[in-house]
Amino acid sequence: MLKHEIFGIPVNALTYQDAVDWVTESVATGRRSWILAINPEKIMKALSDEKLRRLLLQADLFIPDGIGVLWAGKVLGKRFPQRVTGVDFLSLLVKEAATRGWKIFLLGAPPGVSQEVAHDWELKYPSLQVAGHHHGYYKAEEEAQVVAKIRAAAPDLLFVAMGSPRQEQFIVNNRFVLGVPVCMGVGGSFDVLSGRKKRAPVWMQKTGLEWSYRIFLEPSRILRMSALPKFVILVLRRKLGMLKQEGDR
Ligand code: UDP
């Protein structure tokens, strides 16, 4: 599968359908697969944290989640056929799970939230098999129990909603013990799907302004989001460097 690199982080150039096909193959073959959603914030963090970068590089499928990644691709001449957001891909996978008989497990978010999301999905898709759920606020010493619970439930897909980099750390530490074919970190998706956090209006999602809506709802995110302008500057500098090289030739 075509993979670009943006400042040292791979990002697959794929459509939702390609990603679904990839998951289908993983479930069918039992190939251990970790799906990681890439946005400018993660790229910037990885640039200043080599340990984190090495952790992220262990993923198997890198989906272009942030609009900034698509924009960077356009500026730097790396074509992405489509933006594949974590939350939309999650919803699509659940729909596929219901029709293909894949069992799912939800881990993360405050107590009660993953249960509520699972219940809503079961109502929406009566054939969906929810193998289990667990909140994301357990103590470090309880992790082995949580892992054992997931293992015993034997899901095909595990969605981990514990924020970054905690969810990535959980997946890397446990993916082979868990025995689950497909693991995916889904950040705050359960909060959004349970209606606890609002998603930006569709016109903002389409025009790439979703990030500004998140700052509006959660002003405390402004510090985290400051990675965005830095990312923009970095991309533009790289582009200028490319243009200069072309001019020198
Ligand atoms: N969370 C969790 N355990 C923790 C810390 C966070 O389950 O120890 C949950 C939190 O309740 C929220 C999600 O992880 O549902 C993180 O959401 P956020 O929007 O911050 O995700 P990100 O922006 O990192 O993708």
mmCIF file of C-alpha atoms and ligand atoms in Angstrom:
data_model
loop_
_atom_site.group_PDB
_atom_site.id
_atom_site.type_symbol
_atom_site.label_atom_id
_atom_site.label_comp_id
_atom_site.label_asym_id
_atom_site.label_seq_id
_atom_site.Cartn_x
_atom_site.Cartn_y
_atom_site.Cartn_z
ATOM 1 C CA MET A 1 0.000 0.000 0.000
ATOM 2 C CA LEU A 2 1.300 3.443 -0.973
ATOM 3 C CA LYS A 3 2.848 5.243 1.966
ATOM 4 C CA HIS A 4 4.171 8.796 2.096
ATOM 5 C CA GLU A 5 6.372 10.238 4.784
ATOM 6 C CA ILE A 6 5.743 13.573 6.449
ATOM 7 C CA PHE A 7 8.597 14.747 8.647
ATOM 8 C CA GLY A 8 9.644 11.227 9.531
ATOM 9 C CA ILE A 9 6.155 9.804 10.089
ATOM 10 C CA PRO A 10 4.644 7.453 7.496
ATOM 11 C CA VAL A 11 1.112 8.180 6.299
ATOM 12 C CA ASN A 12 -0.742 5.784 3.996
ATOM 13 C CA ALA A 13 -2.347 7.175 0.847
ATOM 14 C CA LEU A 14 -5.658 5.345 0.891
ATOM 15 C CA THR A 15 -9.430 5.590 0.784
ATOM 16 C CA TYR A 16 -11.926 4.371 3.395
ATOM 17 C CA GLN A 17 -12.549 1.345 1.185
ATOM 18 C CA ASP A 18 -8.812 0.507 1.017
ATOM 19 C CA ALA A 19 -8.657 0.730 4.805
ATOM 20 C CA VAL A 20 -11.696 -1.542 5.224
ATOM 21 C CA ASP A 21 -10.147 -4.070 2.798
ATOM 22 C CA TRP A 22 -6.926 -3.976 4.791
ATOM 23 C CA VAL A 23 -8.804 -4.669 8.043
ATOM 24 C CA THR A 24 -10.767 -7.479 6.370
ATOM 25 C CA GLU A 25 -7.488 -9.132 5.395
ATOM 26 C CA SER A 26 -6.104 -8.718 8.909
ATOM 27 C CA VAL A 27 -9.144 -10.347 10.495
ATOM 28 C CA ALA A 28 -9.150 -13.156 7.908
ATOM 29 C CA THR A 29 -5.450 -13.965 8.306
ATOM 30 C CA GLY A 30 -5.060 -13.090 11.984
ATOM 31 C CA ARG A 31 -2.255 -10.677 11.041
ATOM 32 C CA ARG A 32 -1.633 -8.472 14.102
ATOM 33 C CA SER A 33 -2.478 -4.962 12.949
ATOM 34 C CA TRP A 34 -2.299 -1.616 14.673
ATOM 35 C CA ILE A 35 -4.046 1.341 13.038
ATOM 36 C CA LEU A 36 -2.763 4.774 13.971
ATOM 37 C CA ALA A 37 -4.509 8.049 13.081
ATOM 38 C CA ILE A 38 -2.018 10.725 12.054
ATOM 39 C CA ASN A 39 -2.567 14.444 12.568
ATOM 40 C CA PRO A 40 -0.144 17.410 12.672
ATOM 41 C CA GLU A 41 -0.146 17.334 16.470
ATOM 42 C CA LYS A 42 1.257 13.791 16.537
ATOM 43 C CA ILE A 43 3.834 14.609 13.846
ATOM 44 C CA MET A 44 5.048 17.659 15.789
ATOM 45 C CA LYS A 45 5.222 15.735 19.069
ATOM 46 C CA ALA A 46 7.186 12.944 17.414
ATOM 47 C CA LEU A 47 9.639 15.478 15.971
ATOM 48 C CA SER A 48 10.649 16.607 19.434
ATOM 49 C CA ASP A 49 10.345 13.230 21.159
ATOM 50 C CA GLU A 50 12.415 10.463 19.594
ATOM 51 C CA LYS A 51 11.032 7.845 22.007
ATOM 52 C CA LEU A 52 7.496 8.679 20.918
ATOM 53 C CA ARG A 53 8.512 8.652 17.251
ATOM 54 C CA ARG A 54 9.956 5.148 17.607
ATOM 55 C CA LEU A 55 6.776 4.044 19.359
ATOM 56 C CA LEU A 56 4.544 5.398 16.594
ATOM 57 C CA LEU A 57 6.686 3.797 13.885
ATOM 58 C CA GLN A 58 5.612 0.391 15.172
ATOM 59 C CA ALA A 59 2.087 0.921 13.805
ATOM 60 C CA ASP A 60 1.047 -0.994 10.685
ATOM 61 C CA LEU A 61 -1.472 1.330 9.059
ATOM 62 C CA PHE A 62 -1.208 5.126 9.303
ATOM 63 C CA ILE A 63 -4.442 6.861 8.365
ATOM 64 C CA PRO A 64 -4.447 10.521 7.233
ATOM 65 C CA ASP A 65 -6.782 11.783 9.977
ATOM 66 C CA GLY A 66 -5.954 15.493 10.251
ATOM 67 C CA ILE A 67 -6.840 17.975 7.528
ATOM 68 C CA GLY A 68 -3.348 19.454 8.073
ATOM 69 C CA VAL A 69 -1.803 16.196 6.852
ATOM 70 C CA LEU A 70 -3.791 16.399 3.617
ATOM 71 C CA TRP A 71 -2.795 20.046 3.196
ATOM 72 C CA ALA A 72 0.884 19.233 3.798
ATOM 73 C CA GLY A 73 0.602 16.467 1.204
ATOM 74 C CA LYS A 74 -0.784 18.901 -1.330
ATOM 75 C CA VAL A 75 1.963 21.475 -0.713
ATOM 76 C CA LEU A 76 4.773 18.906 -0.733
ATOM 77 C CA GLY A 77 3.509 16.965 -3.757
ATOM 78 C CA LYS A 78 2.406 13.830 -1.900
ATOM 79 C CA ARG A 79 -1.034 12.839 -3.065
ATOM 80 C CA PHE A 80 -3.623 11.457 -0.657
ATOM 81 C CA PRO A 81 -6.802 10.265 -2.383
ATOM 82 C CA GLN A 82 -8.973 10.986 0.630
ATOM 83 C CA ARG A 83 -8.951 12.127 4.228
ATOM 84 C CA VAL A 84 -9.670 9.154 6.503
ATOM 85 C CA THR A 85 -10.680 10.437 9.928
ATOM 86 C CA GLY A 86 -10.393 8.239 12.999
ATOM 87 C CA VAL A 87 -13.948 8.819 14.166
ATOM 88 C CA ASP A 88 -15.550 8.206 10.743
ATOM 89 C CA PHE A 89 -13.416 5.136 10.121
ATOM 90 C CA LEU A 90 -14.423 3.823 13.556
ATOM 91 C CA SER A 91 -18.126 4.213 12.676
ATOM 92 C CA LEU A 92 -17.543 2.525 9.320
ATOM 93 C CA LEU A 93 -15.685 -0.405 10.914
ATOM 94 C CA VAL A 94 -18.518 -0.949 13.383
ATOM 95 C CA LYS A 95 -21.004 -1.093 10.500
ATOM 96 C CA GLU A 96 -18.737 -3.587 8.697
ATOM 97 C CA ALA A 97 -18.325 -5.576 11.918
ATOM 98 C CA ALA A 98 -22.088 -5.996 12.146
ATOM 99 C CA THR A 99 -22.381 -7.351 8.611
ATOM 100 C CA ARG A 100 -19.210 -9.464 8.622
ATOM 101 C CA GLY A 101 -19.618 -10.938 12.108
ATOM 102 C CA TRP A 102 -16.488 -9.346 13.605
ATOM 103 C CA LYS A 103 -16.532 -9.072 17.396
ATOM 104 C CA ILE A 104 -15.563 -5.701 18.859
ATOM 105 C CA PHE A 105 -14.248 -4.536 22.244
ATOM 106 C CA LEU A 106 -14.333 -0.925 23.480
ATOM 107 C CA LEU A 107 -11.659 0.232 25.914
ATOM 108 C CA GLY A 108 -11.384 3.747 27.326
ATOM 109 C CA ALA A 109 -13.229 6.956 28.236
ATOM 110 C CA PRO A 110 -14.781 7.596 31.667
ATOM 111 C CA PRO A 111 -16.801 4.825 33.373
ATOM 112 C CA GLY A 112 -20.143 4.241 31.676
ATOM 113 C CA VAL A 113 -19.261 5.910 28.366
ATOM 114 C CA SER A 114 -17.939 2.894 26.432
ATOM 115 C CA GLN A 115 -20.927 0.889 27.696
ATOM 116 C CA GLU A 116 -23.304 3.572 26.447
ATOM 117 C CA VAL A 117 -21.635 3.726 23.024
ATOM 118 C CA ALA A 118 -21.714 -0.083 22.773
ATOM 119 C CA HIS A 119 -25.399 -0.095 23.687
ATOM 120 C CA ASP A 120 -26.225 2.549 21.046
ATOM 121 C CA TRP A 121 -24.367 0.514 18.415
ATOM 122 C CA GLU A 122 -26.209 -2.666 19.414
ATOM 123 C CA LEU A 123 -29.523 -0.853 18.962
ATOM 124 C CA LYS A 124 -28.422 0.488 15.588
ATOM 125 C CA TYR A 125 -26.954 -2.828 14.376
ATOM 126 C CA PRO A 126 -28.831 -5.754 15.966
ATOM 127 C CA SER A 127 -26.382 -8.275 14.485
ATOM 128 C CA LEU A 128 -23.345 -6.538 16.052
ATOM 129 C CA GLN A 129 -21.360 -8.675 18.499
ATOM 130 C CA VAL A 130 -19.899 -6.573 21.305
ATOM 131 C CA ALA A 131 -17.390 -8.822 23.032
ATOM 132 C CA GLY A 132 -16.979 -6.364 25.919
ATOM 133 C CA HIS A 133 -16.085 -2.887 27.135
ATOM 134 C CA HIS A 134 -14.010 -1.294 29.891
ATOM 135 C CA HIS A 135 -13.399 2.291 30.979
ATOM 136 C CA GLY A 136 -9.966 3.888 30.677
ATOM 137 C CA TYR A 137 -9.430 5.052 34.250
ATOM 138 C CA TYR A 138 -7.973 1.946 35.875
ATOM 139 C CA LYS A 139 -4.788 1.975 37.977
ATOM 140 C CA ALA A 140 -1.466 0.845 36.484
ATOM 141 C CA GLU A 141 -1.522 -2.290 38.641
ATOM 142 C CA GLU A 142 -4.933 -3.216 37.211
ATOM 143 C CA GLU A 143 -3.722 -3.257 33.604
ATOM 144 C CA ALA A 144 -2.975 -7.005 33.612
ATOM 145 C CA GLN A 145 -6.595 -7.661 34.629
ATOM 146 C CA VAL A 146 -7.905 -5.423 31.849
ATOM 147 C CA VAL A 147 -5.675 -7.199 29.332
ATOM 148 C CA ALA A 148 -6.884 -10.597 30.609
ATOM 149 C CA LYS A 149 -10.509 -9.464 30.229
ATOM 150 C CA ILE A 150 -9.929 -8.456 26.603
ATOM 151 C CA ARG A 151 -8.024 -11.668 25.853
ATOM 152 C CA ALA A 152 -10.826 -13.784 27.283
ATOM 153 C CA ALA A 153 -13.417 -11.868 25.236
ATOM 154 C CA ALA A 154 -11.404 -12.641 22.065
ATOM 155 C CA PRO A 155 -12.569 -9.716 19.909
ATOM 156 C CA ASP A 156 -11.508 -9.242 16.298
ATOM 157 C CA LEU A 157 -11.277 -5.467 16.674
ATOM 158 C CA LEU A 158 -10.171 -3.505 19.734
ATOM 159 C CA PHE A 159 -10.856 0.242 19.920
ATOM 160 C CA VAL A 160 -8.764 2.084 22.500
ATOM 161 C CA ALA A 161 -9.968 5.538 23.565
ATOM 162 C CA MET A 162 -7.481 6.712 26.179
ATOM 163 C CA GLY A 163 -5.938 9.744 24.444
ATOM 164 C CA SER A 164 -2.422 10.079 23.079
ATOM 165 C CA PRO A 165 0.113 8.756 23.826
ATOM 166 C CA ARG A 166 -1.512 6.568 26.517
ATOM 167 C CA GLN A 167 -3.545 4.549 24.040
ATOM 168 C CA GLU A 168 -0.528 4.028 21.772
ATOM 169 C CA GLN A 169 1.542 2.896 24.748
ATOM 170 C CA PHE A 170 -1.194 0.459 25.767
ATOM 171 C CA ILE A 171 -1.361 -1.031 22.283
ATOM 172 C CA VAL A 172 2.421 -1.390 21.920
ATOM 173 C CA ASN A 173 2.787 -2.947 25.379
ATOM 174 C CA ASN A 174 -0.031 -5.435 24.973
ATOM 175 C CA ARG A 175 -0.856 -6.075 21.332
ATOM 176 C CA PHE A 176 0.852 -9.454 21.098
ATOM 177 C CA VAL A 177 -0.406 -10.710 24.473
ATOM 178 C CA LEU A 178 -3.930 -9.573 23.635
ATOM 179 C CA GLY A 179 -4.174 -11.794 20.586
ATOM 180 C CA VAL A 180 -6.526 -9.326 18.873
ATOM 181 C CA PRO A 181 -6.016 -9.031 15.102
ATOM 182 C CA VAL A 182 -6.843 -5.316 14.803
ATOM 183 C CA CYS A 183 -6.139 -2.610 17.398
ATOM 184 C CA MET A 184 -6.967 1.031 16.788
ATOM 185 C CA GLY A 185 -6.528 4.114 18.998
ATOM 186 C CA VAL A 186 -9.609 6.306 18.714
ATOM 187 C CA GLY A 187 -8.852 9.221 21.100
ATOM 188 C CA GLY A 188 -11.941 11.099 22.188
ATOM 189 C CA SER A 189 -14.277 9.305 19.740
ATOM 190 C CA PHE A 190 -16.417 7.647 22.446
ATOM 191 C CA ASP A 191 -17.059 11.087 23.995
ATOM 192 C CA VAL A 192 -18.196 12.363 20.601
ATOM 193 C CA LEU A 193 -20.322 9.297 19.777
ATOM 194 C CA SER A 194 -22.024 9.349 23.190
ATOM 195 C CA GLY A 195 -22.853 13.020 22.656
ATOM 196 C CA ARG A 196 -20.681 14.173 25.581
ATOM 197 C CA LYS A 197 -18.491 16.156 23.250
ATOM 198 C CA LYS A 198 -19.890 17.882 20.218
ATOM 199 C CA ARG A 199 -18.312 17.476 16.813
ATOM 200 C CA ALA A 200 -17.966 20.587 14.664
ATOM 201 C CA PRO A 201 -20.829 21.319 12.243
ATOM 202 C CA VAL A 202 -20.475 19.495 8.913
ATOM 203 C CA TRP A 203 -19.575 22.700 7.032
ATOM 204 C CA MET A 204 -16.632 23.209 9.412
ATOM 205 C CA GLN A 205 -15.509 19.591 8.957
ATOM 206 C CA LYS A 206 -15.683 20.029 5.183
ATOM 207 C CA THR A 207 -13.784 23.316 5.139
ATOM 208 C CA GLY A 208 -11.069 21.954 7.401
ATOM 209 C CA LEU A 209 -11.939 24.156 10.367
ATOM 210 C CA GLU A 210 -12.808 21.388 12.814
ATOM 211 C CA TRP A 211 -9.705 22.125 14.903
ATOM 212 C CA SER A 212 -10.883 25.703 15.596
ATOM 213 C CA TYR A 213 -14.214 24.363 16.867
ATOM 214 C CA ARG A 214 -12.370 22.084 19.294
ATOM 215 C CA ILE A 215 -10.461 25.068 20.687
ATOM 216 C CA PHE A 216 -13.756 26.962 20.999
ATOM 217 C CA LEU A 217 -15.320 24.077 22.983
ATOM 218 C CA GLU A 218 -12.205 23.281 25.017
ATOM 219 C CA PRO A 219 -10.041 26.423 25.352
ATOM 220 C CA SER A 220 -7.579 24.360 27.408
ATOM 221 C CA ARG A 221 -6.580 22.668 24.120
ATOM 222 C CA ILE A 222 -5.035 25.886 22.838
ATOM 223 C CA LEU A 223 -1.581 24.863 24.071
ATOM 224 C CA ARG A 224 -1.802 21.469 22.345
ATOM 225 C CA MET A 225 -3.139 23.120 19.218
ATOM 226 C CA SER A 226 -0.204 25.531 19.096
ATOM 227 C CA ALA A 227 1.518 22.663 17.282
ATOM 228 C CA LEU A 228 -0.618 23.530 14.252
ATOM 229 C CA PRO A 229 0.912 26.905 13.278
ATOM 230 C CA LYS A 230 4.375 25.424 13.895
ATOM 231 C CA PHE A 231 3.489 22.570 11.544
ATOM 232 C CA VAL A 232 2.282 25.030 8.890
ATOM 233 C CA ILE A 233 5.549 26.983 9.105
ATOM 234 C CA LEU A 234 7.578 23.773 8.853
ATOM 235 C CA VAL A 235 5.681 22.635 5.746
ATOM 236 C CA LEU A 236 6.069 26.032 4.074
ATOM 237 C CA ARG A 237 9.787 26.106 4.873
ATOM 238 C CA ARG A 238 10.216 22.636 3.384
ATOM 239 C CA LYS A 239 8.337 23.784 0.283
ATOM 240 C CA LEU A 240 10.511 26.890 -0.049
ATOM 241 C CA GLY A 241 13.575 24.658 0.276
ATOM 242 C CA MET A 242 12.236 22.435 -2.518
ATOM 243 C CA LEU A 243 11.549 25.441 -4.753
ATOM 244 C CA LYS A 244 15.012 26.827 -4.093
ATOM 245 C CA GLN A 245 16.611 23.486 -5.018
ATOM 246 C CA GLU A 246 14.618 23.454 -8.254
ATOM 247 C CA GLY A 247 15.716 27.038 -8.970
ATOM 248 C CA ASP A 248 19.384 26.126 -8.399
ATOM 249 C CA ARG A 249 19.208 23.305 -10.924
HETATM 250 N N1 UDP B 1 -8.973 8.846 28.817
HETATM 251 C C1 UDP B 1 -8.978 7.592 29.409
HETATM 252 N N2 UDP B 1 -8.035 7.323 30.349
HETATM 253 C C2 UDP B 1 -7.084 8.221 30.710
HETATM 254 C C3 UDP B 1 -7.048 9.479 30.052
HETATM 255 C C4 UDP B 1 -8.016 9.750 29.091
HETATM 256 O O1 UDP B 1 -9.818 6.754 29.112
HETATM 257 O O2 UDP B 1 -6.252 7.905 31.554
HETATM 258 C C5 UDP B 1 -10.004 9.138 27.803
HETATM 259 C C6 UDP B 1 -10.753 10.448 27.986
HETATM 260 O O3 UDP B 1 -11.830 10.244 28.901
HETATM 261 C C7 UDP B 1 -11.222 10.728 26.586
HETATM 262 C C8 UDP B 1 -10.099 10.165 25.720
HETATM 263 O O4 UDP B 1 -9.360 9.308 26.567
HETATM 264 O O5 UDP B 1 -12.413 10.028 26.330
HETATM 265 C C9 UDP B 1 -9.118 11.220 25.173
HETATM 266 O O6 UDP B 1 -9.764 12.160 24.466
HETATM 267 P P1 UDP B 1 -8.971 13.321 23.676
HETATM 268 O O7 UDP B 1 -9.984 14.101 22.945
HETATM 269 O O8 UDP B 1 -8.047 14.045 24.601
HETATM 270 O O9 UDP B 1 -8.134 12.423 22.673
HETATM 271 P P2 UDP B 1 -6.944 12.831 21.710
HETATM 272 O O10 UDP B 1 -7.099 14.287 21.373
HETATM 273 O O11 UDP B 1 -5.689 12.527 22.452
HETATM 274 O O12 UDP B 1 -7.133 11.947 20.528
#
